[in-house]
PDB file of N, CA and C in Angstrom:
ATOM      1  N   UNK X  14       7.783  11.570 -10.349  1.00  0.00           N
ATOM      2  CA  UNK X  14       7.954  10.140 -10.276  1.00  0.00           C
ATOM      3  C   UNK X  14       9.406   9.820 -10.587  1.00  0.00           C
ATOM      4  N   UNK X  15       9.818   9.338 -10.056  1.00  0.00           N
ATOM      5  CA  UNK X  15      11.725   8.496 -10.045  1.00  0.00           C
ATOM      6  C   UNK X  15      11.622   7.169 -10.558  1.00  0.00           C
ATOM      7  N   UNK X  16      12.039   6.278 -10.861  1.00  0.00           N
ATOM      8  CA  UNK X  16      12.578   5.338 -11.013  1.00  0.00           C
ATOM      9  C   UNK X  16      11.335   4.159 -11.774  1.00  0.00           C
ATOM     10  N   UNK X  17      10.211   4.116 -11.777  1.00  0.00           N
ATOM     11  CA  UNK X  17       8.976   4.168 -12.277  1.00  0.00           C
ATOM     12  C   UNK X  17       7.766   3.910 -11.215  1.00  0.00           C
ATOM     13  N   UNK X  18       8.723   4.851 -10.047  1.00  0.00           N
ATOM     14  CA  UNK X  18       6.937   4.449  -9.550  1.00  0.00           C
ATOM     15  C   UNK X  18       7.180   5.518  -8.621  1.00  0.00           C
ATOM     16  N   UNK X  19       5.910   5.869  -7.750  1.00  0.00           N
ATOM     17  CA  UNK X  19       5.856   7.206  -6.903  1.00  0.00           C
ATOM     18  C   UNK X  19       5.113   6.533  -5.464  1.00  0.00           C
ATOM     19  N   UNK X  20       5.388   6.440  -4.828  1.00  0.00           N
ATOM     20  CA  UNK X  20       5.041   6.763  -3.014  1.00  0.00           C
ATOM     21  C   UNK X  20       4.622   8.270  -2.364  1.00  0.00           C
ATOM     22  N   UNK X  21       3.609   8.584  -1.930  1.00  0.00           N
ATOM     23  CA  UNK X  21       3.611  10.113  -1.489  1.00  0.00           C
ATOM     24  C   UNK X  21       2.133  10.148  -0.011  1.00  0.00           C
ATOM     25  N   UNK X  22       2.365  10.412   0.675  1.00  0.00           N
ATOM     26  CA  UNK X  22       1.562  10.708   1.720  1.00  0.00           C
ATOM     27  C   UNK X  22       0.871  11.640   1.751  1.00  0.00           C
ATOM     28  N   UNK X  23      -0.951  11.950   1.549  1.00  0.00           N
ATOM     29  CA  UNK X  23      -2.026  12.335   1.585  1.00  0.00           C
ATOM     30  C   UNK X  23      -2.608  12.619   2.512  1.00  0.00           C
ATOM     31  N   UNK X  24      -3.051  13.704   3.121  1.00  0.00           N
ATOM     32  CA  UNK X  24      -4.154  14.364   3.846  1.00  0.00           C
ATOM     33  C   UNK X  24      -5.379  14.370   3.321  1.00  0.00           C
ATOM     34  N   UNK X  25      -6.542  13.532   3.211  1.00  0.00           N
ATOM     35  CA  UNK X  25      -7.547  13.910   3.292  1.00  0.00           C
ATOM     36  C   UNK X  25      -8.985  13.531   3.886  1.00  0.00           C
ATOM     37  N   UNK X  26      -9.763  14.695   4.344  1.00  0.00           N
ATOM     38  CA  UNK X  26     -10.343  14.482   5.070  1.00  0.00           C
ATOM     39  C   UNK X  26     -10.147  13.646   6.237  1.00  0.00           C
ATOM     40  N   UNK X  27      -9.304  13.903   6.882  1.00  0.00           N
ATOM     41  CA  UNK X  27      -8.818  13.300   7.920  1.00  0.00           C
ATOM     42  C   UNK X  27      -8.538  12.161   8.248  1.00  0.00           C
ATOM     43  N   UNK X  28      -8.294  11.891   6.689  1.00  0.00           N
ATOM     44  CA  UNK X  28      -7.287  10.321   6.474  1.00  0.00           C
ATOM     45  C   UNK X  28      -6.264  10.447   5.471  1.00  0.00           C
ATOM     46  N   UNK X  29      -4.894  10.017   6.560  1.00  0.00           N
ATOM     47  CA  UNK X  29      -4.002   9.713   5.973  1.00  0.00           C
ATOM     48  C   UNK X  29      -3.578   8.160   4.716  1.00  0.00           C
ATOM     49  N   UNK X  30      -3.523   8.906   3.229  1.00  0.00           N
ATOM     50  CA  UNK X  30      -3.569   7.827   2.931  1.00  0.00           C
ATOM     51  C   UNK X  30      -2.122   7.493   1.642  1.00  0.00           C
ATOM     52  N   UNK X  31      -1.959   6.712   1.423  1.00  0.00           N
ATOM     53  CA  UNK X  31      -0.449   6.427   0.976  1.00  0.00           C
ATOM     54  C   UNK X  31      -0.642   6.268  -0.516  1.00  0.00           C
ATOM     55  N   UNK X  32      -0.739   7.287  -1.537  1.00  0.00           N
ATOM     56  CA  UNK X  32      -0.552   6.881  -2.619  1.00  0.00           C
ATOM     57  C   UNK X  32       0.412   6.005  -3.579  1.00  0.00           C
ATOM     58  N   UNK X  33       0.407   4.994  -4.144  1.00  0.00           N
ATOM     59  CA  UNK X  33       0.864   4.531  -4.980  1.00  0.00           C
ATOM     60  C   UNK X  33       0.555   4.130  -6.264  1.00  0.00           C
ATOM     61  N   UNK X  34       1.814   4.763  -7.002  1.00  0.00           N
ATOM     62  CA  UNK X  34       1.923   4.189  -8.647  1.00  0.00           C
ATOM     63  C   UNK X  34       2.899   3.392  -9.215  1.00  0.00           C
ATOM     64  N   UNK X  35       2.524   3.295 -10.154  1.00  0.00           N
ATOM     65  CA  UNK X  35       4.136   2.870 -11.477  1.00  0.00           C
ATOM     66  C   UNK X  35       4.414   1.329 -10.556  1.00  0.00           C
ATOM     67  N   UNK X  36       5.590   1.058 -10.699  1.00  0.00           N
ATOM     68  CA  UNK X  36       6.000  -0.634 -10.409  1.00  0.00           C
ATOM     69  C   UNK X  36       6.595  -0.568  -8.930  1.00  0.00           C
ATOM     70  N   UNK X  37       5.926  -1.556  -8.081  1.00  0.00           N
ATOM     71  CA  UNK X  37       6.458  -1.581  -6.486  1.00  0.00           C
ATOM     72  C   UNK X  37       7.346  -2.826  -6.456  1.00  0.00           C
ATOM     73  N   UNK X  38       8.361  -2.012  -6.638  1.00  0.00           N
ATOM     74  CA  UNK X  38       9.865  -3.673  -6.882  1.00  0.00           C
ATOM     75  C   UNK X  38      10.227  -3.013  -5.844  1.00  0.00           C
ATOM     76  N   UNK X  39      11.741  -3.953  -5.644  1.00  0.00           N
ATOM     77  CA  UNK X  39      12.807  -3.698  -4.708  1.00  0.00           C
ATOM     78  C   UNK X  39      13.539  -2.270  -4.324  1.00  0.00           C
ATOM     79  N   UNK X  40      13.557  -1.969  -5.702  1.00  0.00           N
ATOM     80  CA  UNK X  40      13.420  -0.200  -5.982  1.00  0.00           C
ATOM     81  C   UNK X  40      12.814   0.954  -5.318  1.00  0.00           C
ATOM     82  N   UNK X  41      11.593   0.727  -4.687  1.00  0.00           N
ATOM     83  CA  UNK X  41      10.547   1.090  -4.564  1.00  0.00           C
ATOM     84  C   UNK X  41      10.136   0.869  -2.822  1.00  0.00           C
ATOM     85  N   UNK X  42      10.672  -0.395  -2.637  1.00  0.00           N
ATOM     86  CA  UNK X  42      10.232  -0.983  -1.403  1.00  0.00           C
ATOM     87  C   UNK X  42      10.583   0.017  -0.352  1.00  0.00           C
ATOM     88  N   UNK X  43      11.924   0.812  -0.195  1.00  0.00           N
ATOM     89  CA  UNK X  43      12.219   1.353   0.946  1.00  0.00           C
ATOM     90  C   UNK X  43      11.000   2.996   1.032  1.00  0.00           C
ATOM     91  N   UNK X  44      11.024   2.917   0.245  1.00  0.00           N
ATOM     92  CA  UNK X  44       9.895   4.542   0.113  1.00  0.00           C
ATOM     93  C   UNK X  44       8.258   4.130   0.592  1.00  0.00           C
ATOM     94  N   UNK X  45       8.182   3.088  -0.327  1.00  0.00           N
ATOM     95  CA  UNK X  45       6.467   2.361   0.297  1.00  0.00           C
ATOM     96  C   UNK X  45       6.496   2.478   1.930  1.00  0.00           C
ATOM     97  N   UNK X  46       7.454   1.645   2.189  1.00  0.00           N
ATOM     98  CA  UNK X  46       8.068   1.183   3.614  1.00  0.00           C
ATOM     99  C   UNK X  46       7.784   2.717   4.361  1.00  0.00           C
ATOM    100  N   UNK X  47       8.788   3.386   3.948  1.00  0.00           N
ATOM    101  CA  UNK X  47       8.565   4.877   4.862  1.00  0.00           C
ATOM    102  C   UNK X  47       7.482   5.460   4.974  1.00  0.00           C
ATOM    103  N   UNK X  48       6.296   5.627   3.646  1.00  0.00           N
ATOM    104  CA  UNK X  48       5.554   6.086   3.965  1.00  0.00           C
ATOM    105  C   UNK X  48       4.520   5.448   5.012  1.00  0.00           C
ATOM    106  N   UNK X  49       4.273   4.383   4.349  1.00  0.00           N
ATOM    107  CA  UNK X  49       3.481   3.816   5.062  1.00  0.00           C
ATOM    108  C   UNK X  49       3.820   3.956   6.851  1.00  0.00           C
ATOM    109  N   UNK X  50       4.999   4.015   7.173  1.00  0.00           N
ATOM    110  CA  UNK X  50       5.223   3.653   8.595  1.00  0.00           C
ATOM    111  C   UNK X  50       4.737   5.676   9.008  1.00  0.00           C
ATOM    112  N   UNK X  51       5.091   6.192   7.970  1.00  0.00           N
ATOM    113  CA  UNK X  51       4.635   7.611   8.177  1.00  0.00           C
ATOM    114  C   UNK X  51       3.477   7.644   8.903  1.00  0.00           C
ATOM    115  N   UNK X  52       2.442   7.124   7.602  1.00  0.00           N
ATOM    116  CA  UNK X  52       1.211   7.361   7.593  1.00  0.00           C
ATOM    117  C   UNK X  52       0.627   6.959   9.084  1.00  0.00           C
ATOM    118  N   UNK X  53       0.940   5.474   9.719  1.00  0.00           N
ATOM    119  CA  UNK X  53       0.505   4.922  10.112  1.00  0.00           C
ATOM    120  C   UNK X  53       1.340   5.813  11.823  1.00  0.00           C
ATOM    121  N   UNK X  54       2.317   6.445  12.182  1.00  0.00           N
ATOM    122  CA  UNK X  54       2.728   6.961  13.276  1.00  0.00           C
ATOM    123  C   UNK X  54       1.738   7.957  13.311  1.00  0.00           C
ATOM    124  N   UNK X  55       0.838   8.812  12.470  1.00  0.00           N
ATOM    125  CA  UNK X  55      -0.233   9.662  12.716  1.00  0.00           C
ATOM    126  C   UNK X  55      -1.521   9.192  13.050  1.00  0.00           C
ATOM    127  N   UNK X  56      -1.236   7.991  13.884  1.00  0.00           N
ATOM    128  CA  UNK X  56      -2.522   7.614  14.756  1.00  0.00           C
ATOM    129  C   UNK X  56      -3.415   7.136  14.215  1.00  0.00           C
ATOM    130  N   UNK X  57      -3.668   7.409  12.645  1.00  0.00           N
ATOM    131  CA  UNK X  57      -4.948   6.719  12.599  1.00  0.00           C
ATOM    132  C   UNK X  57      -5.146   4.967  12.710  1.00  0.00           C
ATOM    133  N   UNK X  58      -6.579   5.011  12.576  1.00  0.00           N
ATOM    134  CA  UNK X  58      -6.959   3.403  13.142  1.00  0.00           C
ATOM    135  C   UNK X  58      -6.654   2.520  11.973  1.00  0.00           C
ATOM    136  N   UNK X  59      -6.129   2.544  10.802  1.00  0.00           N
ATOM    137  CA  UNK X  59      -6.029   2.304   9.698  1.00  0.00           C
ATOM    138  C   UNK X  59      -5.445   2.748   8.754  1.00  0.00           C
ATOM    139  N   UNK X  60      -4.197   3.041   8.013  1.00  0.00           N
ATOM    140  CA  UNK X  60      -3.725   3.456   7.091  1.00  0.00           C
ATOM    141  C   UNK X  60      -4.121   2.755   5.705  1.00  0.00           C
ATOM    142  N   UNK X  61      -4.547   3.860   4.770  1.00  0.00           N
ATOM    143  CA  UNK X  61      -5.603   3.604   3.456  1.00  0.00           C
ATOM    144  C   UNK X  61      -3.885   3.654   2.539  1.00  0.00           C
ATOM    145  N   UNK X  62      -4.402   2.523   1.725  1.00  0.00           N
ATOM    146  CA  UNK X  62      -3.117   2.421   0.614  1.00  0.00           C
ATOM    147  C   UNK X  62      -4.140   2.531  -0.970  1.00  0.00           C
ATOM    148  N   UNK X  63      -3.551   3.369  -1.612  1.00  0.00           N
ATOM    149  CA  UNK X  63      -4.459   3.551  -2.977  1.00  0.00           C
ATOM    150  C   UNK X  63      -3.739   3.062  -3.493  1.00  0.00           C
ATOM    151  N   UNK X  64      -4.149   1.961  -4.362  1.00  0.00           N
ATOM    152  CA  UNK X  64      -3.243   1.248  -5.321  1.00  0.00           C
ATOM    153  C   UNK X  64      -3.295   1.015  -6.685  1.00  0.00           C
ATOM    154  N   UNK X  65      -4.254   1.746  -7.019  1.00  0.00           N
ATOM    155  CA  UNK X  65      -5.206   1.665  -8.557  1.00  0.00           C
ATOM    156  C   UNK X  65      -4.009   1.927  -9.717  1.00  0.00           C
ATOM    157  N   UNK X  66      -3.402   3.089  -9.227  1.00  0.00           N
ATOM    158  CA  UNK X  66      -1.893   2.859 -10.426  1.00  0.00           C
ATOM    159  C   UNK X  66      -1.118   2.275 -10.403  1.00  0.00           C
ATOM    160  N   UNK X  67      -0.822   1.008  -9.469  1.00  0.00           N
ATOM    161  CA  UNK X  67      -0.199   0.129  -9.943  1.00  0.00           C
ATOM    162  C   UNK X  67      -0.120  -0.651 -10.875  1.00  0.00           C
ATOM    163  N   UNK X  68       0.918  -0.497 -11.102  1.00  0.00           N
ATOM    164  CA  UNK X  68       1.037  -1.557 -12.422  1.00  0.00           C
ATOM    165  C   UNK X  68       1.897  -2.925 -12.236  1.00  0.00           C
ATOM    166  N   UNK X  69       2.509  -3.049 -11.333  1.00  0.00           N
ATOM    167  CA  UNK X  69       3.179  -4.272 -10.976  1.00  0.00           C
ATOM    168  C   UNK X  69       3.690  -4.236  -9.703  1.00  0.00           C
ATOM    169  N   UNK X  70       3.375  -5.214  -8.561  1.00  0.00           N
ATOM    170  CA  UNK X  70       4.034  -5.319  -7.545  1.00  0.00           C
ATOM    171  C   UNK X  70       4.344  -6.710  -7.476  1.00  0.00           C
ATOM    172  N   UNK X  71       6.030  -6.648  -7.405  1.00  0.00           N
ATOM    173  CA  UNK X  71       6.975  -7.832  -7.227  1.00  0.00           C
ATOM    174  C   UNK X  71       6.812  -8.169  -5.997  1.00  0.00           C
ATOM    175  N   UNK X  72       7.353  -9.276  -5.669  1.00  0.00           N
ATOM    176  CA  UNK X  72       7.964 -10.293  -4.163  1.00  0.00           C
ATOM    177  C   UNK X  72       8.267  -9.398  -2.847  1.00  0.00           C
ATOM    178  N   UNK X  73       8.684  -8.391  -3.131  1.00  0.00           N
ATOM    179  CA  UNK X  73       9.513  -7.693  -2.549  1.00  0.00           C
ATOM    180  C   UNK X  73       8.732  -6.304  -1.910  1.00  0.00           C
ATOM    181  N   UNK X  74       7.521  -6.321  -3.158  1.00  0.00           N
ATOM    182  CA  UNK X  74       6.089  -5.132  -2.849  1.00  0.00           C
ATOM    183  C   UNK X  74       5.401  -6.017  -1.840  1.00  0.00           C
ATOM    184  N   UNK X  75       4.873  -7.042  -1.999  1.00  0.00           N
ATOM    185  CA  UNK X  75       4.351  -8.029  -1.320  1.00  0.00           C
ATOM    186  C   UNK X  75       4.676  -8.300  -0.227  1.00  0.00           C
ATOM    187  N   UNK X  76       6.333  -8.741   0.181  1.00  0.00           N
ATOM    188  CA  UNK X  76       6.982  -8.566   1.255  1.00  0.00           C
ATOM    189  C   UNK X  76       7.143  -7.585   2.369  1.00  0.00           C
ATOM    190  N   UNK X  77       6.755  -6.181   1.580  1.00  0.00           N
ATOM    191  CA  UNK X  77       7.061  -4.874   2.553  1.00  0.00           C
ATOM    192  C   UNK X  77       5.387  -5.104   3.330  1.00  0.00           C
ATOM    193  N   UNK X  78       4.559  -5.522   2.465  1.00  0.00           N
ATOM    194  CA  UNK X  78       3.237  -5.436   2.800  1.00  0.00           C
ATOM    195  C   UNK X  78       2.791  -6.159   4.299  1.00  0.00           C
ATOM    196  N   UNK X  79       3.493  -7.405   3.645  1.00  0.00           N
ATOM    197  CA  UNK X  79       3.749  -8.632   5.115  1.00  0.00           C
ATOM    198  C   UNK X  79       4.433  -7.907   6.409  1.00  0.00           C
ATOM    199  N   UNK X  80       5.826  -7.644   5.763  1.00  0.00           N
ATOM    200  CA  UNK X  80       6.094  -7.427   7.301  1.00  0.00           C
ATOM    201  C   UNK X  80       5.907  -5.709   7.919  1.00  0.00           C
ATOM    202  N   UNK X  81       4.796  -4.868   7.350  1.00  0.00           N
ATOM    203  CA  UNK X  81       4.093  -3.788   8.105  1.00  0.00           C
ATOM    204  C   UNK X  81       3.141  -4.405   8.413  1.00  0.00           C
ATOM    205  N   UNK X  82       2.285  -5.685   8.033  1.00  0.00           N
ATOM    206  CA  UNK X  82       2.003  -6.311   8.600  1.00  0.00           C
ATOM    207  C   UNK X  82       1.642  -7.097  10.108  1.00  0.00           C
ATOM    208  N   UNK X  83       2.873  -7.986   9.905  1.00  0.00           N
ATOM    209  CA  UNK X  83       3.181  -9.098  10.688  1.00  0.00           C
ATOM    210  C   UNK X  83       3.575  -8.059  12.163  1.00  0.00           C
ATOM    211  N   UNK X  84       4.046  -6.275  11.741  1.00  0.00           N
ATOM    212  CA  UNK X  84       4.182  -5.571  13.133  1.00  0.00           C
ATOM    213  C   UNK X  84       3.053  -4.910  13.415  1.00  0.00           C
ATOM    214  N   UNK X  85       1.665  -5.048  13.111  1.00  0.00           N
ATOM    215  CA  UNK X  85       0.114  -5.029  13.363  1.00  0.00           C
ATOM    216  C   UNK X  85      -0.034  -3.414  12.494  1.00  0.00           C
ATOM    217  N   UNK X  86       0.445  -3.169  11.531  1.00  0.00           N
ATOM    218  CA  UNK X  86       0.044  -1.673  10.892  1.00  0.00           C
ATOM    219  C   UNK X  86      -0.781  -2.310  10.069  1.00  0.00           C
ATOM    220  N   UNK X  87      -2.061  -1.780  10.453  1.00  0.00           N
ATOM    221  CA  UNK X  87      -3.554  -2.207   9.736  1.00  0.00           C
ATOM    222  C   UNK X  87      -3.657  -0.929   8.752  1.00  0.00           C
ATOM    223  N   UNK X  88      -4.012  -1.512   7.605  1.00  0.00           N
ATOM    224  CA  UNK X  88      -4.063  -1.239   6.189  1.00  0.00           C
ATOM    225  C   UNK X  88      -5.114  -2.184   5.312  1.00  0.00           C
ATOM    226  N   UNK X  89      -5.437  -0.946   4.759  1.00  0.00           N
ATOM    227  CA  UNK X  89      -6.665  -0.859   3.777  1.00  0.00           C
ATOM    228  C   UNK X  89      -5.940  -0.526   2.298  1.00  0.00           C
ATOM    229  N   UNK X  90      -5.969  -1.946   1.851  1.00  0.00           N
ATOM    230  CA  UNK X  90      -5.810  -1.303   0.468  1.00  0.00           C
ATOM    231  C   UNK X  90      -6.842  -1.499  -0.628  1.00  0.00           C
ATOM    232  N   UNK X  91      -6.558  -0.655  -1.427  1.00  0.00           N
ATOM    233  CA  UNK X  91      -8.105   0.381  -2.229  1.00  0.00           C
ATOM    234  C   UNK X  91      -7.363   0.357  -3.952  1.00  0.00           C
ATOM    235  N   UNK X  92      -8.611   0.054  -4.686  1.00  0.00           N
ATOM    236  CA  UNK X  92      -7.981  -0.010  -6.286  1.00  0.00           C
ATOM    237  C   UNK X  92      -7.093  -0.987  -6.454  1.00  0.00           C
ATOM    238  N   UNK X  93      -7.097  -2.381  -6.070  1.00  0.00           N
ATOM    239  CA  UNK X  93      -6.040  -3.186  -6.443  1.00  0.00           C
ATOM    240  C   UNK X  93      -6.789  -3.599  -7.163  1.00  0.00           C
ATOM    241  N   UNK X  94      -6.361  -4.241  -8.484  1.00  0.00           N
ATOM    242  CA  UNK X  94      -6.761  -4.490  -9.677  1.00  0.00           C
ATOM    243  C   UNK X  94      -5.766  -5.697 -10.679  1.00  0.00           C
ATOM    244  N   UNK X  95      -6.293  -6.184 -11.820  1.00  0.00           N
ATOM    245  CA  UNK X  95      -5.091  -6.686 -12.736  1.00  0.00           C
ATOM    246  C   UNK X  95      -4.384  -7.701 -11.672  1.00  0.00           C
ATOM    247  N   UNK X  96      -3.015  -7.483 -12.737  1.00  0.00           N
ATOM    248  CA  UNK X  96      -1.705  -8.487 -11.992  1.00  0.00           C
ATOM    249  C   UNK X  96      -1.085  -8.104 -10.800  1.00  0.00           C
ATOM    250  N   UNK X  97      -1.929  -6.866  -9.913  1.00  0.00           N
ATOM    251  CA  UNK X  97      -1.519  -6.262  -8.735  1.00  0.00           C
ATOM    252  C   UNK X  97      -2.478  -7.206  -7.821  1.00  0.00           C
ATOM    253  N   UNK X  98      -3.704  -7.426  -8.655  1.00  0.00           N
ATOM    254  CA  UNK X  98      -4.803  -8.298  -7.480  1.00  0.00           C
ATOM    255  C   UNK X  98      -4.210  -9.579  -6.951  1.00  0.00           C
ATOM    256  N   UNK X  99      -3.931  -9.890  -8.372  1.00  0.00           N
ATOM    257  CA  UNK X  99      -3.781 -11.353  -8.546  1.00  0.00           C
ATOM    258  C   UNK X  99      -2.412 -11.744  -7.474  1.00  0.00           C
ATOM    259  N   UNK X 100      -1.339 -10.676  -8.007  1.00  0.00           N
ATOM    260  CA  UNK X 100      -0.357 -11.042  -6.883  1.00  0.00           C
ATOM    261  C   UNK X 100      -0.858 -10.934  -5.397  1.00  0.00           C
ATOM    262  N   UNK X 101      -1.337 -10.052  -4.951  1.00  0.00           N
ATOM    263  CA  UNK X 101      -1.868  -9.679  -3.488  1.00  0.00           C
ATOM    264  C   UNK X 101      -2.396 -11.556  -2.984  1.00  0.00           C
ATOM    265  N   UNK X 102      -3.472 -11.835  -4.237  1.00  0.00           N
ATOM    266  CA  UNK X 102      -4.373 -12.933  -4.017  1.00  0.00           C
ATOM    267  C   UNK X 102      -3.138 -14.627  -3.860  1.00  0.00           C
ATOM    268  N   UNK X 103      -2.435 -14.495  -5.014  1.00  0.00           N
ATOM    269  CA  UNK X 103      -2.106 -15.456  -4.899  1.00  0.00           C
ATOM    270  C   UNK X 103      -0.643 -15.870  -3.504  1.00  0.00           C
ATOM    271  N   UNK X 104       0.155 -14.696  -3.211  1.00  0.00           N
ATOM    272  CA  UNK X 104       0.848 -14.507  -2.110  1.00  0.00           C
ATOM    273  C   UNK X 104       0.065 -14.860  -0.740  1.00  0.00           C
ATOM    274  N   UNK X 105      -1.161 -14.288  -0.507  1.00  0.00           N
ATOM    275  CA  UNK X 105      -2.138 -14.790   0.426  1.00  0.00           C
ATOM    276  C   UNK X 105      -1.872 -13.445   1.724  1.00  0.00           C
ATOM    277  N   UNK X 106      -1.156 -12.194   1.208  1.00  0.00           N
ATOM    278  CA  UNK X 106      -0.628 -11.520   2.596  1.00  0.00           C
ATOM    279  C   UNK X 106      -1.874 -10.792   2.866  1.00  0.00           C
ATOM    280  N   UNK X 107      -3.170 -10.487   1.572  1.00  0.00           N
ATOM    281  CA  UNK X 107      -3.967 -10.432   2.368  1.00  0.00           C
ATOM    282  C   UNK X 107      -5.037 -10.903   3.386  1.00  0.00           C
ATOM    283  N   UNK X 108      -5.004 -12.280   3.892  1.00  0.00           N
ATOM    284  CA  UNK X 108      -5.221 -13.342   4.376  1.00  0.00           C
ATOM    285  C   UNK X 108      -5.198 -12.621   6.295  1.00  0.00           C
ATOM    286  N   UNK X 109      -3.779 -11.572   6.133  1.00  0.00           N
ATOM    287  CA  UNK X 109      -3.553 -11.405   7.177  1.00  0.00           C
ATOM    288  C   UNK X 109      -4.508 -10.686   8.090  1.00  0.00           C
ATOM    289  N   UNK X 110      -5.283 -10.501   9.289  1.00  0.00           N
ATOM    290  CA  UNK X 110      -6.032  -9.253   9.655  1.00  0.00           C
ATOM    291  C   UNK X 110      -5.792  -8.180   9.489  1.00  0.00           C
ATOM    292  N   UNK X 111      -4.643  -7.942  10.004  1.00  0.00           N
ATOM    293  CA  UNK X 111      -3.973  -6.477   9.295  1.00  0.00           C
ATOM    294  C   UNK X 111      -4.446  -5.686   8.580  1.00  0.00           C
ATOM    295  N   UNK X 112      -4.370  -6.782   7.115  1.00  0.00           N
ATOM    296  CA  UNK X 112      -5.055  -6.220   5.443  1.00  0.00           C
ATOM    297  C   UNK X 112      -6.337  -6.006   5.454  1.00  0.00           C
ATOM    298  N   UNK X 113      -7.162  -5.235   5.042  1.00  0.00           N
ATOM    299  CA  UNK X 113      -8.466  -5.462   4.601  1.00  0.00           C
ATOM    300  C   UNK X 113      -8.057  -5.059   2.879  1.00  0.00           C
ATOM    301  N   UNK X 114      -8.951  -5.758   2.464  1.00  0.00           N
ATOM    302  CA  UNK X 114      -9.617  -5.064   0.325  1.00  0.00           C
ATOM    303  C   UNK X 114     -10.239  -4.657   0.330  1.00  0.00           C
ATOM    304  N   UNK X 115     -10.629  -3.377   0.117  1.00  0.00           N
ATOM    305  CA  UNK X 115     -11.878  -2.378  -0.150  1.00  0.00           C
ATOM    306  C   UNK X 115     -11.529  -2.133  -1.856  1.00  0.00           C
ATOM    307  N   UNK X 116     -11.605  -2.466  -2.785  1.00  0.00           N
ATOM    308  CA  UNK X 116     -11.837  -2.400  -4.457  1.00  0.00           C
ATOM    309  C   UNK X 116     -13.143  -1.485  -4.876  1.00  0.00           C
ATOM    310  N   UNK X 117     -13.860  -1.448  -3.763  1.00  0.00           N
ATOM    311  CA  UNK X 117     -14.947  -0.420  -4.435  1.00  0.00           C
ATOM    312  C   UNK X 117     -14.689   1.198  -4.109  1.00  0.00           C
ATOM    313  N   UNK X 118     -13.595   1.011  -3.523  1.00  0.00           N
ATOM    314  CA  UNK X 118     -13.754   3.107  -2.927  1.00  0.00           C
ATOM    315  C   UNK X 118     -12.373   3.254  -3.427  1.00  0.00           C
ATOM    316  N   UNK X 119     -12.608   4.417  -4.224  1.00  0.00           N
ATOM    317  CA  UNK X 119     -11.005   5.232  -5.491  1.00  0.00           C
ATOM    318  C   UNK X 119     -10.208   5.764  -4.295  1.00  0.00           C
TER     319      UNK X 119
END
């Protein structure tokens, strides 16, 4: 882990899925960013974002979210919890189709 948070791309069972921990600031944003665009160039119908170790995502976590988004990379994010929910909730980016919340699968 670098800077306090980790991004890393997952194989399993034949889903690619984007781990994240520690704090998703500005810091952070360009690595989320990569993976995710990783994850999501390996075809699948959905790129799974685990988010359960988060511990804080800023404006800027939120923002990367929107605009992989707003360019139709459909994402599932999983374990959002706390002041990670609340931001997701009160920003509204999961509102978008794009996003789905799945909170019940680790």
């Amino acid at each position: 882990m670098e800077s306090g948070y980790e991004a890393r791309l997952e194989r399993v069972d034949g889903e690619s899925r984007v781990v994240l921990s520690g704090e998703i600031d500005l810091i952070a944003v360009p690595d989320v960013f990569a993976r995710i665009q990783e994850a999501d160039r390996e075809g699948a119908a959905r790129v799974v974002v685990l988010m359960r170790d988060v511990t804080l995502i800023d404006s800027s976590g939120i923002g990367v979210l929107a605009r992989l988004a707003a360019a139709n990379v459909q994402m599932e994010l999983r374990g959002t919890t706390g002041v990670v929910r609340r931001a997701i909730d009160i920003s509204g980016v999961a509102l978008s189709p794009s996003i789905r919340l799945d909170d019940d699968t680790p």
